[in-house]
Amino acid sequence: MSNKLPLKGIRVINFGWVWAGPVVGQTLGFLGAEVLKIESRARVDMTRNLPPFAEGIAGPDRSLSNHACWAGNGSVTIDLKHAEGRDLALRLIAESDVVIENFGPGVMERLGFGYETLRAVREDIVLFSMPAAGLYGPLEHVRTYGLSLTSLTGLDSLVGYKGGPPIPVENAYSDPFAGIFGAFAILTALHNRRRTGQGQHIDFSQQEAVMQMVGPAYMDYLFNGRSGAPKGNEHPSAAMAPHGVFPCRGDDRWVAIAVASDAEWTALIEIMDRPDWACDPALATTAGRLQAIGQIHAAIGAWTCDFEAHALAERLQHAGVAATPVLRVSDLLDDPHYRARGTFIEVTHPLGFRETIYGPYVKMSRTPAMVRPGPAMGQDNDHAFLEILKLPAAEYQRLKDSRVIY
Amino acid sequence: MNDSKQPQGTGALAGLLVLDFGQGVSAPHCARLFADYGADVIKIEPRHGDAARSSGPYPGDQPHTERSGLFFFHNTNKRGVTCDVSQPAGRSLFMDLVRRADVLIENNLPAQMREWGIDYPTLAAINPNLVMISITPFGQTGPYSEWHGQDLNAYHLSGASARYCGRPGEMPLEHGTFSADYFGSVAAAAWGLAAVMGRDLVGGGQQVDVSCAEAIAAAFVGGQNIGGLAQDGRWDSRTGVGMPLGAPATILPCKDGHVWMLALEPGQWKGLCKVMGDPEWASLEMFDDMYTRAQNADLIYGLMSDWLMAHGKMEIMEKCQAAGCPVTAVFTIEEAARHRHLQARDYFVDIEHPELGRLHCLGAPFKLPASPGGPHAPAPLLGEHNREVFEGLLGKTAAEVEHLGAIGAI
């Protein structure tokens, strides 16, 4: 096993805020890049003040969800309203490979960090911008939150109970999705830079990246003029039946069952003890089962409700049927699979308290990911200003006293 | 082995040879991302084809191996070969491809890969520089690693549905698409490409083990919930209303569809009130801030409904946005496909396919100005590039390739 990580030597300056931007940095950080998030006590990111807090004590360095989502990003505090602060940030960029931002279009220019300015200090810089709907176009300045951004892609129109209205997904799926996707975009640009020596300004429209998720529904529109609608848990391309979520014993307990083949269907009806279904030629094919899906689902639901979800899933799996318990948040820490894979881990925050965050959700056989806790504000200031920029100690102190470094 | 430092072609990932030994959505989508940005991607299908070929959407709902929209979408820009790895000759051909490859992307059950004799230790022995990206619902290790699973199973095992998707008391919902497969494939592309770029630094290739369920459980559900659960035992379930702590923050019906109604900050609420014509009820004290509005959300949503039902979603979006309020229309697929913004950004590309004709496709997922990407060539027909790849890349003779076909290896 190597003690080096794949992105060792890559330095990233991250202006990203809230969720999506920090996740871009986090992804590169897991893989060995040195990521320095630029933030300031002059305008604390709203997610630093989200409860619950470590040990129940409120404070911008104690938000547990913020730490999980920002883990792996270092933190350098600079007040960018000061000209000297902007200059310090530019000097750090000159020593870096990548700059990340998730403001609206034009904000980086107004802050003094437009692509041309960055190129002037670092010719081959990769600037990664991830505005809601891209850097140009009629919706350039559209205002969204992560949880509503998906509405601009068509995806929200597909989520809901069959025959019913769209139901809002209650958190911003697009934020971590676009964040991780953004890391891929940056790596393609770095690969290109390695080939050609050339940097570039990546225009990553979250709308366009997330809209790739509706590709299958888009193809149906293209072929058949259909626009798609909520269909509960039925298969997105109507290629499997049964395909659903069914009630089990207990409060809000469910099992998810997907039958992809005739053999799995045979296994399912054997366990359910439904010889009548086995004898029905209309149900022997996926096409026939799709025709009768409502009736099949109702019968499966009447059968599953006597079972405990996990035990039933195991029993179905044993027979080769794809089935899983539907986990609640409360199940995640105790689930034997996630425990075995170290999905969630306890770390010590730089301020000394213990907290649980998610670890590397991708496992690398040669280079296990590096896990660092969520950053305390300014924890990397000494490194950034004394080691990277080599500021004289007195100058560093002056900048701190005058709240440029703040 | 291709040398990634030698420019070949113009895409950012030109010079990389990638094998796609996946079916369905997760692995093929991951491989498509490599193909979009210039890697040479060879798709290896079993003789009867990727299972996605047996899935719609099809034109006119007529099933046809070469006309699946699901297959087309995830396999553009790739060359396609067939290979039956369960036969010695097929397996040997597969090994010949692996020897030359930078990346292998697959989504088979770990036990299946072992049975075929093409698990990571075996492949690493013949190509130590290979990055093998394995994307499965549950991953390569852990008690569920041999479980069968579809996108549905992975998504519901992540906690995402029970927490965020559906009404309380009713079944938790899938996300309307292959949500877990997409999340896993994007994570796999990011981590996998890093592994490729770091090979010289870390001393060779490696296996990148992606569980679609775990990626969502960690980076989406875990990020927001795990700290509170571990420390305080605190957790929440879905409410069905969008954002319970503030209002308005939900999807509401209007004259011609639905809008994502969001007005949380004071300026946003003021903007919305102005657009609604400053109705008298909106000035009541109980609607002063987002928290008190949330306590009275049902009341507010009722009071807004006359105005909403009198206006179209695009008009509501336009006026609210102009007033500083982040309301968006819930686009249907058709509305997204036809939106002038996406047209103005050239998000769509035309691709000609021998069976499907000219298609107006979704284009690149992101714009790289210095090394443009995106789909430009159609998905391959089944076995379309058998001769080109086996003769051109592997140096087989025409007679050898014919023989491989005759014995059913390809």
CSV table of C-alpha atoms in Angstrom, one decimal, chain B residues 76 139 291:
chain,number,residue,atom,x,y,z
B,76,THR,CA,-22.7,7.4,-27.1
B,139,GLY,CA,-20.1,-2.6,-2.9
B,291,TYR,CA,-40.7,30.5,11.1
